[in-house]
Coordinates of C-alpha atoms in Angstrom, one line a residue:
M20 CA -6.4 22.5 -11.8
A21 CA -6.3 19.0 -13.3
E22 CA -4.0 20.2 -16.1
L23 CA -1.6 21.9 -13.6
Q24 CA -1.6 18.8 -11.4
N25 CA -0.8 16.6 -14.4
R26 CA 2.1 18.9 -15.4
W27 CA 3.4 18.8 -11.9
Y28 CA 3.3 15.0 -11.9
N29 CA 5.4 14.9 -15.0
A30 CA 7.9 17.3 -13.5
V31 CA 8.3 15.1 -10.5
L32 CA 8.9 12.1 -12.8
K33 CA 11.5 13.9 -14.7
N34 CA 13.4 15.5 -11.9
L35 CA 13.7 12.7 -9.3
P36 CA 13.5 10.6 -11.7
A37 CA 10.6 8.2 -11.2
P38 CA 8.9 5.8 -13.6
P39 CA 5.4 6.6 -15.0
S40 CA 4.6 2.8 -14.7
T41 CA 4.3 2.9 -10.8
T42 CA 4.6 6.5 -9.4
Q43 CA 1.8 8.0 -7.4
L44 CA 1.9 11.4 -5.6
I45 CA 0.5 11.7 -2.1
Q46 CA -1.2 14.7 -0.5
P47 CA -1.3 16.1 2.0
A48 CA 2.2 15.3 3.3
P49 CA 2.3 16.0 7.0
P50 CA 5.6 15.0 8.7
V51 CA 5.6 11.4 9.8
E52 CA 5.3 11.1 13.6
L53 CA 8.5 9.7 15.1
S54 CA 7.1 6.3 15.9
D55 CA 7.2 2.9 14.2
T56 CA 3.4 2.7 14.2
A57 CA 3.0 6.1 12.5
L58 CA 5.4 5.0 9.7
W59 CA 3.6 1.6 9.4
A60 CA 0.3 3.3 9.0
R61 CA 1.6 5.1 5.9
E62 CA 2.7 1.8 4.5
N63 CA -0.5 -0.1 5.4
V64 CA -2.7 1.3 2.6
V65 CA -4.3 0.0 -0.5
P66 CA -3.8 2.9 -2.9
P67 CA -6.5 4.1 -5.3
A68 CA -6.1 4.0 -9.1
S69 CA -5.1 7.7 -9.4
L70 CA -1.8 9.5 -10.1
T71 CA -2.5 11.6 -7.0
F72 CA -3.7 10.0 -3.8
N73 CA -5.4 12.6 -1.6
R74 CA -5.5 11.0 1.8
Q75 CA -8.3 13.4 2.9
L76 CA -10.6 12.9 -0.1
A77 CA -10.0 9.4 -1.6
E78 CA -11.4 6.3 0.0
S79 CA -8.6 3.9 0.9
T80 CA -8.5 0.7 2.9
S81 CA -6.0 -1.1 5.1
F82 CA -3.8 -3.6 3.3
F83 CA -3.7 -5.7 6.5
D84 CA -7.5 -5.7 6.7
E85 CA -8.1 -6.7 3.1
Y86 CA -5.3 -9.3 3.2
T87 CA -6.8 -10.7 6.4
T88 CA -10.2 -10.9 5.0
V89 CA -8.9 -13.0 2.0
I90 CA -6.8 -15.3 4.2
Q91 CA -9.7 -16.0 6.5
E92 CA -11.8 -17.2 3.5
L93 CA -9.3 -19.8 2.4
S94 CA -9.5 -23.4 3.4
V95 CA -7.3 -26.5 3.1
P96 CA -9.8 -29.2 4.1
E97 CA -9.0 -32.6 5.5
S98 CA -10.1 -34.0 2.2
T99 CA -6.8 -32.7 0.7
L100 CA -5.0 -35.1 3.0
V101 CA -7.3 -38.0 2.1
A102 CA -6.8 -37.3 -1.6
A103 CA -3.0 -37.5 -1.1
I104 CA -2.8 -40.7 1.0
G105 CA -6.1 -42.5 0.4
S106 CA -9.0 -43.1 2.7
G107 CA -7.7 -46.4 4.1
V108 CA -4.3 -44.9 5.1
H109 CA -6.1 -41.9 6.4
Q110 CA -8.2 -44.0 8.8
E111 CA -5.0 -45.8 10.0
W112 CA -3.3 -42.4 10.6
L113 CA -6.2 -41.1 12.7
A114 CA -6.3 -44.2 14.8
Y115 CA -2.5 -43.9 15.4
V116 CA -2.7 -40.3 16.4
R117 CA -5.6 -40.9 18.8
G118 CA -3.5 -43.4 20.6
L119 CA -0.5 -41.1 21.2
T120 CA 0.2 -39.9 24.7
P121 CA 0.7 -37.0 25.1
Q122 CA -1.1 -35.7 22.0
P123 CA 1.3 -33.9 19.6
G124 CA 0.6 -30.2 18.9
E125 CA -0.8 -29.4 15.6
D126 CA 2.4 -27.9 14.4
K127 CA 4.2 -31.2 15.0
L128 CA 1.7 -33.4 13.0
P129 CA 3.5 -33.2 9.6
D130 CA 6.7 -34.5 11.2
V131 CA 4.8 -37.2 13.2
F132 CA 3.0 -38.3 10.1
Y133 CA 6.2 -38.5 8.1
A134 CA 7.9 -40.7 10.7
W135 CA 4.9 -43.0 11.0
A136 CA 4.4 -43.2 7.2
M137 CA 8.0 -44.0 6.5
T138 CA 7.5 -47.1 8.6
H139 CA 4.1 -48.2 7.4
H140 CA 3.4 -46.5 4.0
P141 CA 6.7 -45.0 2.8
D142 CA 5.4 -44.4 -0.8
I143 CA 3.0 -41.7 0.4
A144 CA 5.1 -40.2 3.3
N145 CA 6.2 -37.1 1.5
E146 CA 2.8 -36.4 -0.1
G147 CA 1.0 -36.8 3.1
A148 CA 3.4 -34.7 5.1
S149 CA 3.2 -32.0 2.5
A150 CA -0.6 -32.0 2.6
L151 CA -0.6 -31.8 6.4
R152 CA 1.9 -28.9 6.3
D153 CA -0.5 -27.0 4.0
I154 CA -3.4 -27.6 6.4
V155 CA -1.4 -26.7 9.6
R156 CA 0.3 -23.7 8.0
L157 CA -3.0 -22.0 6.9
R158 CA -4.7 -22.7 10.2
A159 CA -1.8 -21.2 12.2
L160 CA -1.8 -18.1 10.0
Q161 CA -5.5 -17.6 10.5
R162 CA -5.1 -17.8 14.3
V163 CA -2.3 -15.3 14.1
L164 CA -4.4 -12.9 12.1
R165 CA -7.4 -13.3 14.5
S166 CA -5.0 -12.3 17.4
Y167 CA -4.5 -8.9 15.8
Q168 CA -8.2 -8.1 16.3
G169 CA -7.6 -8.0 20.1
P170 CA -8.7 -7.0 22.5
P171 CA -6.7 -4.8 22.4
P172 CA -6.1 -4.7 18.6
K173 CA -2.5 -4.7 17.5
P174 CA -1.0 -2.5 14.7
A175 CA 0.2 -4.3 11.6
E176 CA 4.0 -4.4 11.7
Y177 CA 6.2 -3.7 8.7
L178 CA 10.0 -4.4 8.4
G179 CA 12.0 -1.4 9.4
G180 CA 11.0 1.4 11.6
I181 CA 11.3 5.2 12.0
R182 CA 15.0 4.9 13.3
E183 CA 16.0 3.0 10.1
L184 CA 14.1 5.5 7.9
L185 CA 15.9 8.5 9.6
S186 CA 19.2 6.7 9.1
L187 CA 18.5 6.1 5.5
L188 CA 17.6 9.8 4.9
R189 CA 20.8 10.9 6.7
N190 CA 22.8 8.9 4.2
S191 CA 20.8 9.9 1.1
S192 CA 21.5 12.5 -1.5
S193 CA 19.6 15.8 -2.0
A194 CA 17.4 16.4 -5.0
M195 CA 15.8 19.4 -6.8
I196 CA 12.4 19.6 -8.6
S197 CA 12.2 22.5 -11.0
F198 CA 8.8 23.2 -12.6
D199 CA 7.5 25.7 -15.2
S200 CA 3.9 25.2 -16.2
T201 CA 4.5 26.7 -19.7
T202 CA 7.2 24.2 -20.6
T203 CA 6.1 21.0 -18.9
S204 CA 3.7 18.6 -20.7
G205 CA 0.4 17.7 -19.2
D206 CA 0.1 14.5 -21.1
V207 CA -0.2 11.6 -18.6
S208 CA -1.9 9.1 -20.9
G209 CA 1.2 6.8 -20.8
T210 CA 1.1 6.4 -17.1
W211 CA 0.0 3.4 -15.1
T212 CA -3.5 4.8 -14.7
R213 CA -3.8 5.8 -18.4
G214 CA -4.3 9.4 -17.3
T215 CA -6.7 9.0 -14.3
N216 CA -5.7 11.7 -11.8
K217 CA -8.4 12.7 -9.4
D218 CA -9.4 13.8 -5.8
F219 CA -6.5 16.3 -5.5
S220 CA -6.8 19.5 -3.5
G221 CA -6.7 23.0 -4.9
L222 CA -4.3 25.8 -3.9
W223 CA -4.3 24.9 -0.2
S224 CA -5.1 21.6 1.6
G225 CA -8.8 21.0 1.6
A226 CA -9.5 23.6 -1.2
D227 CA -11.8 22.3 -3.9
Q228 CA -10.0 22.0 -7.2
F229 CA -12.8 24.0 -8.8
D230 CA -12.6 26.8 -6.2
T231 CA -12.4 30.2 -8.0
T232 CA -9.2 31.2 -6.3
T233 CA -7.6 27.9 -7.2
A234 CA -8.9 28.2 -10.8
G235 CA -7.2 31.5 -11.2
F236 CA -4.0 30.1 -9.9
A237 CA -4.2 27.0 -12.1
R238 CA -4.7 29.1 -15.3
S239 CA -1.6 31.2 -14.6
V240 CA 2.1 30.7 -15.3
V241 CA 3.2 28.7 -12.3
T242 CA 6.8 27.9 -11.3
V243 CA 8.2 25.7 -8.5
K244 CA 11.7 25.3 -7.1
A245 CA 11.6 22.5 -4.6
E246 CA 14.9 21.7 -2.8
L247 CA 14.8 18.3 -1.1
G248 CA 17.6 18.1 1.5
A249 CA 17.3 14.3 1.4
Y250 CA 15.4 12.0 -0.9
A251 CA 15.0 8.2 -0.6
L252 CA 12.9 5.3 -1.5
W253 CA 11.7 3.3 1.5
A254 CA 10.8 -0.3 0.7
V255 CA 7.5 -1.5 2.0
N256 CA 7.7 -5.0 3.4
P257 CA 4.9 -6.5 5.5
D258 CA 6.3 -8.4 8.5
P259 CA 6.3 -12.2 7.9
C260 CA 4.9 -12.6 11.4
W261 CA 1.5 -11.9 9.8
Y262 CA 2.1 -11.7 6.1
D263 CA 2.5 -14.9 3.9
S264 CA 2.8 -13.9 0.3
S265 CA 2.5 -17.5 -0.9
Q266 CA -1.0 -17.8 0.7
L267 CA -2.1 -14.6 -1.0
H268 CA -0.6 -15.8 -4.3
V269 CA -2.6 -19.0 -4.1
A270 CA -5.8 -17.0 -3.4
Y271 CA -5.1 -14.7 -6.4
T272 CA -4.1 -17.5 -8.9
K273 CA -6.9 -19.9 -8.0
Q274 CA -10.6 -19.2 -8.1
T275 CA -11.7 -22.7 -7.1
I276 CA -12.8 -24.7 -4.0
P277 CA -10.3 -25.1 -2.4
P278 CA -8.3 -22.9 -1.7
W279 CA -11.5 -20.8 -1.3
A280 CA -13.9 -22.0 1.3
S281 CA -17.2 -23.6 0.1
N282 CA -19.4 -20.9 1.6
P283 CA -17.2 -17.8 1.7
R284 CA -18.4 -14.3 2.8
L285 CA -15.8 -12.9 0.3
Y286 CA -15.5 -14.0 -3.3
W287 CA -12.6 -13.7 -5.7
D288 CA -14.0 -10.8 -7.6
M289 CA -14.7 -8.9 -4.4
A290 CA -11.1 -9.2 -3.5
F291 CA -9.2 -8.9 -6.8
G292 CA -11.8 -8.1 -9.5
E293 CA -11.1 -5.1 -11.8
R294 CA -14.5 -3.5 -11.2
S295 CA -14.8 -3.6 -7.4
G296 CA -12.0 -5.6 -6.0
R297 CA -10.7 -4.1 -2.7
L298 CA -7.2 -5.5 -3.1
Q299 CA -6.2 -4.6 -6.7
R300 CA -3.0 -2.8 -5.8
A301 CA -0.3 -2.6 -3.2
I302 CA 2.5 -0.2 -2.3
A303 CA 6.0 -1.4 -3.1
S304 CA 7.9 1.6 -1.7
L305 CA 7.3 5.1 -0.4
I306 CA 9.0 8.3 -1.8
V307 CA 10.3 10.1 1.3
V308 CA 12.0 13.4 1.7
E309 CA 13.1 15.7 4.5
R310 CA 14.4 19.3 4.8
L311 CA 12.1 20.5 2.1
R312 CA 12.1 24.1 0.8
S313 CA 9.5 24.8 -1.8
V314 CA 9.0 28.2 -3.5
V315 CA 6.0 28.6 -5.8
T316 CA 5.3 31.6 -7.9
S317 CA 2.3 32.6 -10.1
D318 CA 1.9 35.5 -12.5
A319 CA -1.8 35.7 -11.8
V320 CA -3.0 39.0 -10.1
F321 CA -5.0 38.1 -7.0
S322 CA -7.7 40.4 -5.7
P323 CA -7.2 41.8 -2.1
E324 CA -10.0 39.4 -1.0
D325 CA -8.4 36.4 -2.6
Q326 CA -5.0 37.4 -1.0
Q327 CA -6.6 37.4 2.4
V328 CA -8.2 34.0 1.8
V329 CA -4.9 32.4 0.7
K330 CA -3.0 33.9 3.7
A331 CA -5.6 32.6 6.0
K332 CA -5.6 29.1 4.6
A333 CA -1.8 28.8 4.2
A334 CA -1.3 27.0 7.5
A335 CA -3.4 24.1 6.3
G336 CA -0.6 23.3 3.7
L337 CA 0.0 24.7 0.3
W338 CA 0.3 23.3 -3.2
P339 CA 2.1 21.1 -4.3
F340 CA 3.2 19.3 -1.1
F341 CA 0.5 20.4 1.3
V342 CA 2.6 20.2 4.5
P343 CA 0.6 21.7 7.4
T344 CA 2.2 24.3 9.6
G345 CA 3.5 23.1 12.9
D346 CA 6.4 21.0 14.4
G347 CA 8.9 23.2 12.6
V348 CA 7.0 23.5 9.3
T349 CA 6.4 27.0 8.0
N350 CA 4.0 28.1 5.2
N351 CA 4.1 31.7 3.9
A352 CA 2.0 33.3 1.3
D353 CA 3.2 36.7 0.1
F354 CA 2.0 39.0 -2.6
E355 CA 3.8 41.7 -4.6
G356 CA 1.6 43.6 -7.0
G357 CA -1.1 41.0 -6.4
K358 CA 1.2 38.2 -7.7
L359 CA 1.6 35.2 -5.5
R360 CA 4.7 33.7 -3.9
L361 CA 4.4 30.6 -1.6
E362 CA 7.2 29.2 0.5
T363 CA 7.1 26.0 2.5
T364 CA 10.0 24.8 4.7
T365 CA 10.3 21.7 6.8
P366 CA 13.0 20.7 9.4
T367 CA 15.6 17.9 9.7
D368 CA 14.5 14.5 11.0
R369 CA 10.8 15.0 10.1
P370 CA 10.3 12.9 7.0
L371 CA 7.6 13.6 4.5
V372 CA 5.9 10.9 2.4
I373 CA 5.3 12.7 -0.9
G374 CA 4.6 9.7 -3.1
A375 CA 4.7 5.9 -3.5
H376 CA 5.4 3.3 -6.1
V377 CA 2.2 1.3 -6.7
L378 CA 2.0 -2.2 -8.2
P379 CA -1.0 -4.1 -9.5
I380 CA -1.6 -7.0 -7.2
A381 CA -0.6 -9.6 -9.8
R382 CA 2.8 -7.9 -10.2
Y383 CA 3.2 -7.5 -6.5
L384 CA 2.6 -11.2 -6.0
G385 CA 4.8 -12.2 -9.0
A386 CA 1.8 -13.8 -10.7
S387 CA 0.6 -13.6 -14.3
R388 CA -1.0 -10.3 -15.3
T389 CA -3.9 -12.2 -16.8
P390 CA -6.6 -12.8 -14.1
P391 CA -7.0 -16.6 -13.5
R392 CA -9.8 -18.5 -14.9
G393 CA -11.8 -21.0 -12.8
G394 CA -13.8 -24.1 -13.5
A395 CA -17.2 -25.1 -12.3
D396 CA -16.4 -24.3 -8.7
R397 CA -15.2 -20.7 -9.5
Y398 CA -15.4 -17.6 -7.3

């Protein structure tokens, strides 16, 4: 089945077209529920390093959760301000602030400092205000992220919602994916995973890729004609109300104390490391379609028993899109002379997420692709 899945991947790249440097196929592809939170849930994922992401089999984590864990382990200590303005001026500043009535809010401190320093120490006014802004900004972001934990917990918002996605699809062009397993290459060594393609299903959703019925199908001559009534790329942008790319960029590019806290529960390698980092990749955009009509044929001759199994399992969703039956979706498995014909159709205004464009975290953050090196205080 791996060889067939690789060939199908290459067919998708060629027909859409899509670049091998970022494209990942997603299965199964149930219709997105018509709510913003359902769409955001599809975006809020750290994808695995595989050309196929099987949401039922592969372990994945929430981008929001992993991002939050990193941000909560960062620190801009008061010593940063002391280093910028000197200990003597720092003591003067603290005495001044303590004497103010009413006390200024934390978000006002950089401006208050700047006004005070321009009168008493103008040579360090800008440096001090900048250091204070860094301290205040991180603390405010950490408070916002804690508020999402609840109770009750809040969903992580992304820019754009289901209404905007449906509007995009209504104004998008159609597309066709044509596939013949005998003429499509299975070489995926030049892709972003260097050929890693794992955890995909067999002939129906949930079927093991080594299942005997699946194996017979995979060895046969397989064709696909997939008509996509609408095809679009949906940009994935975390909402700035909780996402600060500059803070994550600092965390990725520096392994020192600060910005990392002196006694963190999470270390740099645990977040970004190549071996076990939990935030190595991010989704830049989703590949979304609607009004799908997929017809699959196989020249294998299935036994009566296998025919009954395939017909019984068809409602779970069939290769290669694995869209479960219901809400206007139909899946039919027919046999003529034992040879298989599968047909899947989906309705208007029920978008399917069939893939994504995945970026390594360095590229996502606009950082160097070479992991940063730290000094003595490295994490």
